[in-house]
Amino acid sequence: MARLELNDPSLIKSQAYLNGAWVGEPQDPILNPADGTPITSVPALSEVEAEAAVSAAYQALQPWAGQLAAVRAAALRRWLEQIRQHRDDLAKILTAEQGKPLAEASWEIDYAASFVEFYAEEALRIAGEILPSHLPKSRVMVTKNPIGVCAAITPWNFPAAMITRKCAPALAAGCTVVLKPAPETPLSALALAELADRAGLPQGAMNVITGPAEPIGRAWCDDPRVRLLGFTGSTEVGKLLMRQASQTVKKVTLELGGNAPFIVFADADLEAAVEGAIAAKFRNTGQTCICANRLFVHDSIHDRFVERLAERVNELVVGDGLDPETQQGPLINTAALDKVQKLLADAVAGGARVLTGGKPHPLGGTYFQPTVLDRVAPTMAITQQEIFGPVAPVIRFSSEAEVITQANDTPYGLAAYFYGRDLGQAFRVADRLEYGMVGINSTALGSVAVPFGGVKQSGIGREGSHHGIDEYLELKYLLVGGL
Ligand code: NAP
């Protein structure tokens, strides 16, 4: 493995962060997916510590919520400064535990920091309203108040950005947080907690608990003091948590799985569409919720498109993410590798053709060759499940109506993309795609400034933009009479 050299090695934590203290015995090893070597170990905490974290967050709630917005904003800005100061170390930690190339990890740290910056500012803009009253000599006021203690459960594919995308708006709104990162990638979350600690965030305002998901998730769902559960992960687990959270009627915000269509119309700029497909499919080794999962290409340009796509895919440099040349890292674990191989074998058995790739990479471990498949049918499992790997399945289509029907024929509704130059068609297709986000001649959907989220079984609620902070605020109406 390329060596993990940090300017500040104390950012690698082996304990969880509870009520402003580092707790627990290192127990579960965290492995570098590039070569399987252990980086460190973290505690396997239980429902006892999960409950203690809620108690700490509950105790910290009123003092934090009662602070001036400017005080909360200043604390977030100090956290931001710490994150920026340690950007390179945070990126290396992220690559070491997750596998993505260092350039992508550095992008993710900037993305993570952008949520802290944006919501530090947004804290100052939480305003209520005065509405026309229904009674004489009275006033009707509406205030926005922090929802309370928030629980956050996050996945391994964006181990830093998913932390700040939840914690920053929650803290800015005056909420306090208990968080469980994914077991594969807790080190980014713990390093961010260490930096929050250095920034002087009050004790108990943000707690990071590591350990088995089920008891921790259940403890938080069952606890009536937790008022919001924010989850990013698979649709299956999202549904389970939604059921569990219903017992205490919590608010849930869910950022779940996707099955993004990527449509190339006949009049598309072919080169731009190919580059878009590379970005939307192969980023993070195909392991993002908004990854293109099904490429629909119009008959008239299909052959030229797949030929050019295969050429570009062949140029991708696969390797250890810490190597600066690397453009595609390993998959997160062997289960991910097995899933990709199974979906691919099923597609090939059903008549799909491998244009390039198609096999585990000679580097071994969990590396897989970037792959392009054509002759794919929309009935194949590879087009119905999230592949979460570097395989681009291409399906031919001949009419707009046909491709819209196929694109919408999935329980998911997170992101969709299309390339084409006809403006009338662009708005028509955008209107008809049942997705929370649509990239038109662009794939760069991720930004702090936009409302990120899905419809159908891809989620509830939005993260990012001014809409993102509203999830953490509750309206209260005051009627003032006798004036
Ligand atoms: P996952 O299996 O659903 O796990 C996500 C998190 O939930 C992990 O921390 C996991 O811990 C935890 N979890 C699992 N079972 C749980 C339970 N019974 N109670 C409480 N927590 C539980 O998803 P993943 O494989 O890590 O992540 C990939 C998925 O996330 C994909 O479907 C992807 O599309 C989605 N995603 C969506 C977005 C978005 O914004 N929409 C962003 C990123 C990823 P354990 O691993 O210990 O079980």
Short mmCIF file of C-alpha atoms in Angstrom, two decimals, residues 233-472:
data_model
loop_
_atom_site.label_atom_id
_atom_site.label_comp_id
_atom_site.label_asym_id
_atom_site.label_seq_id
_atom_site.Cartn_x
_atom_site.Cartn_y
_atom_site.Cartn_z
CA GLY A 233 -28.11 4.18 3.01
CA SER A 234 -30.02 1.43 1.29
CA THR A 235 -33.77 1.51 0.70
CA GLU A 236 -34.14 -1.79 2.54
CA VAL A 237 -32.61 -0.48 5.79
CA GLY A 238 -34.42 2.86 5.32
CA LYS A 239 -37.77 1.07 5.33
CA LEU A 240 -36.83 -0.87 8.46
CA LEU A 241 -35.77 2.30 10.30
CA MET A 242 -38.95 4.08 9.18
CA ARG A 243 -41.01 1.27 10.71
CA GLN A 244 -38.99 1.38 13.94
CA ALA A 245 -39.17 5.17 14.18
CA SER A 246 -42.96 5.07 13.82
CA GLN A 247 -43.26 3.77 17.40
CA THR A 248 -42.26 7.18 18.75
CA VAL A 249 -43.61 9.15 15.75
CA LYS A 250 -40.27 10.68 14.87
CA LYS A 251 -39.60 12.73 11.83
CA VAL A 252 -37.52 10.73 9.35
CA THR A 253 -35.35 12.05 6.56
CA LEU A 254 -34.17 9.34 4.20
CA GLU A 255 -31.55 9.50 1.46
CA LEU A 256 -31.79 6.03 -0.03
CA GLY A 257 -30.74 4.00 -3.04
CA GLY A 258 -31.08 4.86 -6.72
CA ASN A 259 -31.22 3.29 -10.17
CA ALA A 260 -30.30 6.29 -12.31
CA PRO A 261 -31.12 6.23 -16.02
CA PHE A 262 -28.63 7.99 -18.30
CA ILE A 263 -30.31 8.74 -21.64
CA VAL A 264 -28.47 9.76 -24.81
CA PHE A 265 -30.81 11.17 -27.46
CA ALA A 266 -30.04 11.12 -31.18
CA ASP A 267 -28.98 14.78 -31.34
CA ALA A 268 -26.70 14.66 -28.27
CA ASP A 269 -23.14 15.96 -28.33
CA LEU A 270 -21.56 12.51 -28.43
CA GLU A 271 -18.22 13.43 -26.85
CA ALA A 272 -19.95 15.32 -24.02
CA ALA A 273 -22.29 12.37 -23.45
CA VAL A 274 -19.39 9.92 -23.27
CA GLU A 275 -17.54 12.13 -20.77
CA GLY A 276 -20.78 12.51 -18.81
CA ALA A 277 -21.18 8.73 -18.74
CA ILE A 278 -17.61 8.29 -17.48
CA ALA A 279 -18.23 10.79 -14.67
CA ALA A 280 -21.70 9.53 -13.76
CA LYS A 281 -20.78 5.84 -13.89
CA PHE A 282 -17.18 5.38 -12.78
CA ARG A 283 -16.76 7.97 -10.03
CA ASN A 284 -16.06 6.28 -6.68
CA THR A 285 -15.76 2.98 -8.62
CA GLY A 286 -19.47 3.15 -9.38
CA GLN A 287 -20.35 3.25 -5.69
CA THR A 288 -22.51 6.36 -5.44
CA CYS A 289 -26.26 6.53 -4.99
CA ILE A 290 -26.54 8.81 -8.05
CA CYS A 291 -24.34 6.65 -10.30
CA ALA A 292 -25.72 6.01 -13.78
CA ASN A 293 -27.05 2.48 -13.48
CA ARG A 294 -28.68 2.09 -16.91
CA LEU A 295 -27.39 3.79 -20.07
CA PHE A 296 -30.15 4.18 -22.70
CA VAL A 297 -28.69 5.13 -26.08
CA HIS A 298 -30.66 6.02 -29.20
CA ASP A 299 -30.42 3.51 -32.05
CA SER A 300 -28.97 6.04 -34.47
CA ILE A 301 -25.84 6.73 -32.37
CA HIS A 302 -25.63 3.55 -30.32
CA ASP A 303 -22.66 1.97 -32.12
CA ARG A 304 -20.53 5.12 -32.18
CA PHE A 305 -21.37 5.81 -28.51
CA VAL A 306 -20.43 2.36 -27.18
CA GLU A 307 -17.24 2.25 -29.23
CA ARG A 308 -16.09 5.62 -27.88
CA LEU A 309 -17.23 4.78 -24.33
CA ALA A 310 -15.24 1.53 -24.36
CA GLU A 311 -12.15 3.44 -25.58
CA ARG A 312 -12.42 5.96 -22.76
CA VAL A 313 -13.13 3.28 -20.16
CA ASN A 314 -9.96 1.46 -21.25
CA GLU A 315 -7.96 4.56 -20.38
CA LEU A 316 -9.07 4.60 -16.73
CA VAL A 317 -6.13 3.94 -14.40
CA VAL A 318 -7.02 1.43 -11.68
CA GLY A 319 -5.02 1.26 -8.45
CA ASP A 320 -4.51 2.22 -4.83
CA GLY A 321 -6.31 5.49 -4.19
CA LEU A 322 -3.28 6.93 -2.40
CA ASP A 323 -1.34 6.74 -5.68
CA PRO A 324 -1.87 10.12 -7.42
CA GLU A 325 -2.21 8.45 -10.87
CA THR A 326 -5.21 6.38 -9.79
CA GLN A 327 -8.63 7.16 -11.30
CA GLN A 328 -10.47 4.12 -10.02
CA GLY A 329 -9.89 2.42 -6.67
CA PRO A 330 -10.99 -0.96 -5.30
CA LEU A 331 -14.53 -1.91 -4.34
CA ILE A 332 -15.33 -1.53 -0.66
CA ASN A 333 -15.31 -5.26 0.20
CA THR A 334 -15.61 -8.80 -1.19
CA ALA A 335 -19.41 -8.77 -0.88
CA ALA A 336 -19.47 -5.82 -3.32
CA LEU A 337 -17.13 -7.69 -5.68
CA ASP A 338 -19.33 -10.81 -5.53
CA LYS A 339 -22.46 -8.75 -6.29
CA VAL A 340 -20.89 -7.15 -9.37
CA GLN A 341 -19.69 -10.52 -10.69
CA LYS A 342 -23.08 -12.13 -10.13
CA LEU A 343 -25.00 -9.35 -11.91
CA LEU A 344 -22.53 -9.42 -14.77
CA ALA A 345 -22.70 -13.22 -15.17
CA ASP A 346 -26.50 -13.08 -15.17
CA ALA A 347 -26.50 -10.36 -17.87
CA VAL A 348 -24.04 -12.26 -20.07
CA ALA A 349 -26.06 -15.46 -19.68
CA GLY A 350 -29.09 -13.48 -20.83
CA GLY A 351 -27.36 -12.29 -24.01
CA ALA A 352 -25.40 -9.14 -22.99
CA ARG A 353 -21.97 -8.65 -24.59
CA VAL A 354 -18.83 -7.49 -22.76
CA LEU A 355 -17.19 -4.73 -24.82
CA THR A 356 -14.37 -4.14 -22.37
CA GLY A 357 -13.46 -5.31 -18.87
CA GLY A 358 -15.76 -7.88 -17.34
CA LYS A 359 -13.34 -9.50 -14.92
CA PRO A 360 -11.69 -8.98 -11.54
CA HIS A 361 -8.66 -6.75 -12.07
CA PRO A 362 -5.19 -8.35 -12.15
CA LEU A 363 -4.33 -6.24 -9.07
CA GLY A 364 -6.41 -8.78 -7.12
CA GLY A 365 -8.23 -8.05 -3.87
CA THR A 366 -11.48 -6.20 -4.52
CA TYR A 367 -10.31 -4.44 -7.69
CA PHE A 368 -12.58 -4.89 -10.72
CA GLN A 369 -12.00 -3.91 -14.34
CA PRO A 370 -14.00 -0.90 -15.56
CA THR A 371 -16.58 -2.58 -17.79
CA VAL A 372 -18.94 -1.73 -20.66
CA LEU A 373 -21.77 -4.08 -21.64
CA ASP A 374 -24.09 -3.74 -24.60
CA ARG A 375 -27.06 -5.80 -25.83
CA VAL A 376 -28.55 -5.33 -22.37
CA ALA A 377 -32.30 -5.81 -21.87
CA PRO A 378 -34.31 -3.80 -19.36
CA THR A 379 -35.56 -7.07 -17.85
CA MET A 380 -32.09 -8.11 -16.64
CA ALA A 381 -31.25 -7.97 -12.91
CA ILE A 382 -28.30 -5.66 -13.70
CA THR A 383 -30.73 -2.92 -14.75
CA GLN A 384 -33.15 -3.46 -11.88
CA GLN A 385 -30.74 -3.45 -8.94
CA GLU A 386 -28.13 -0.92 -7.87
CA ILE A 387 -24.92 -2.34 -9.35
CA PHE A 388 -22.67 -0.30 -7.04
CA GLY A 389 -19.67 -1.18 -9.17
CA PRO A 390 -17.79 -0.08 -12.32
CA VAL A 391 -20.07 -1.69 -14.91
CA ALA A 392 -21.92 0.37 -17.54
CA PRO A 393 -24.87 -1.57 -19.08
CA VAL A 394 -26.05 -0.05 -22.37
CA ILE A 395 -29.63 -0.50 -23.65
CA ARG A 396 -30.79 0.61 -27.13
CA PHE A 397 -33.96 2.64 -27.56
CA SER A 398 -35.77 4.14 -30.52
CA SER A 399 -38.43 6.55 -29.23
CA GLU A 400 -38.76 9.20 -26.53
CA ALA A 401 -41.98 7.68 -25.15
CA GLU A 402 -40.39 4.24 -24.92
CA VAL A 403 -37.30 5.46 -23.09
CA ILE A 404 -39.28 7.56 -20.58
CA THR A 405 -41.43 4.54 -19.73
CA GLN A 406 -38.35 2.37 -19.26
CA ALA A 407 -36.49 5.03 -17.27
CA ASN A 408 -39.41 5.38 -14.85
CA ASP A 409 -39.96 1.62 -14.56
CA THR A 410 -38.22 1.25 -11.18
CA PRO A 411 -39.21 1.77 -7.55
CA TYR A 412 -36.35 4.29 -7.24
CA GLY A 413 -36.44 8.00 -8.03
CA LEU A 414 -33.17 9.65 -7.01
CA ALA A 415 -31.19 10.96 -10.00
CA ALA A 416 -31.62 10.82 -13.77
CA TYR A 417 -29.51 12.22 -16.60
CA PHE A 418 -30.00 12.90 -20.26
CA TYR A 419 -28.04 14.38 -23.15
CA GLY A 420 -29.71 16.07 -26.13
CA ARG A 421 -29.91 19.46 -27.84
CA ASP A 422 -33.63 19.89 -28.48
CA LEU A 423 -34.88 22.39 -25.88
CA GLY A 424 -38.52 21.38 -26.23
CA GLN A 425 -37.60 17.75 -25.70
CA ALA A 426 -35.38 18.69 -22.73
CA PHE A 427 -38.24 20.27 -20.76
CA ARG A 428 -40.73 17.61 -21.82
CA VAL A 429 -38.45 14.78 -20.70
CA ALA A 430 -37.40 16.57 -17.49
CA ASP A 431 -41.07 17.00 -16.57
CA ARG A 432 -41.85 13.34 -17.15
CA LEU A 433 -38.89 11.76 -15.39
CA GLU A 434 -40.01 10.67 -11.91
CA TYR A 435 -36.81 11.66 -10.13
CA GLY A 436 -35.80 14.16 -7.45
CA MET A 437 -32.79 15.36 -9.48
CA VAL A 438 -32.29 15.53 -13.24
CA GLY A 439 -28.98 16.35 -14.92
CA ILE A 440 -29.51 17.75 -18.45
CA ASN A 441 -26.26 17.71 -20.43
CA SER A 442 -24.47 17.66 -17.08
CA THR A 443 -23.76 15.12 -14.37
CA ALA A 444 -22.34 17.34 -11.60
CA LEU A 445 -25.41 17.16 -9.34
CA GLY A 446 -23.62 17.34 -5.98
CA SER A 447 -23.32 20.79 -4.40
CA VAL A 448 -24.12 22.41 -1.08
CA ALA A 449 -26.32 24.89 -2.91
CA VAL A 450 -28.87 22.38 -4.22
CA PRO A 451 -31.67 20.33 -2.61
CA PHE A 452 -30.31 16.79 -2.83
CA GLY A 453 -32.80 13.95 -2.47
CA GLY A 454 -35.16 11.54 -4.12
CA VAL A 455 -38.78 10.63 -4.69
CA LYS A 456 -40.55 7.22 -4.65
CA GLN A 457 -38.45 4.67 -2.71
CA SER A 458 -35.31 6.80 -2.92
CA GLY A 459 -36.20 8.88 0.06
CA ILE A 460 -38.00 11.56 2.01
CA GLY A 461 -36.70 15.09 2.55
CA ARG A 462 -33.86 17.09 1.07
CA GLU A 463 -30.30 17.79 2.18
CA GLY A 464 -28.33 20.88 1.17
CA SER A 465 -29.43 24.40 0.21
CA HIS A 466 -31.75 26.51 2.36
CA HIS A 467 -34.27 23.63 2.15
CA GLY A 468 -31.85 21.38 4.04
CA ILE A 469 -32.04 23.31 7.32
CA ASP A 470 -35.85 23.30 7.32
CA GLU A 471 -35.78 19.54 7.99
CA TYR A 472 -34.28 20.33 11.42
#
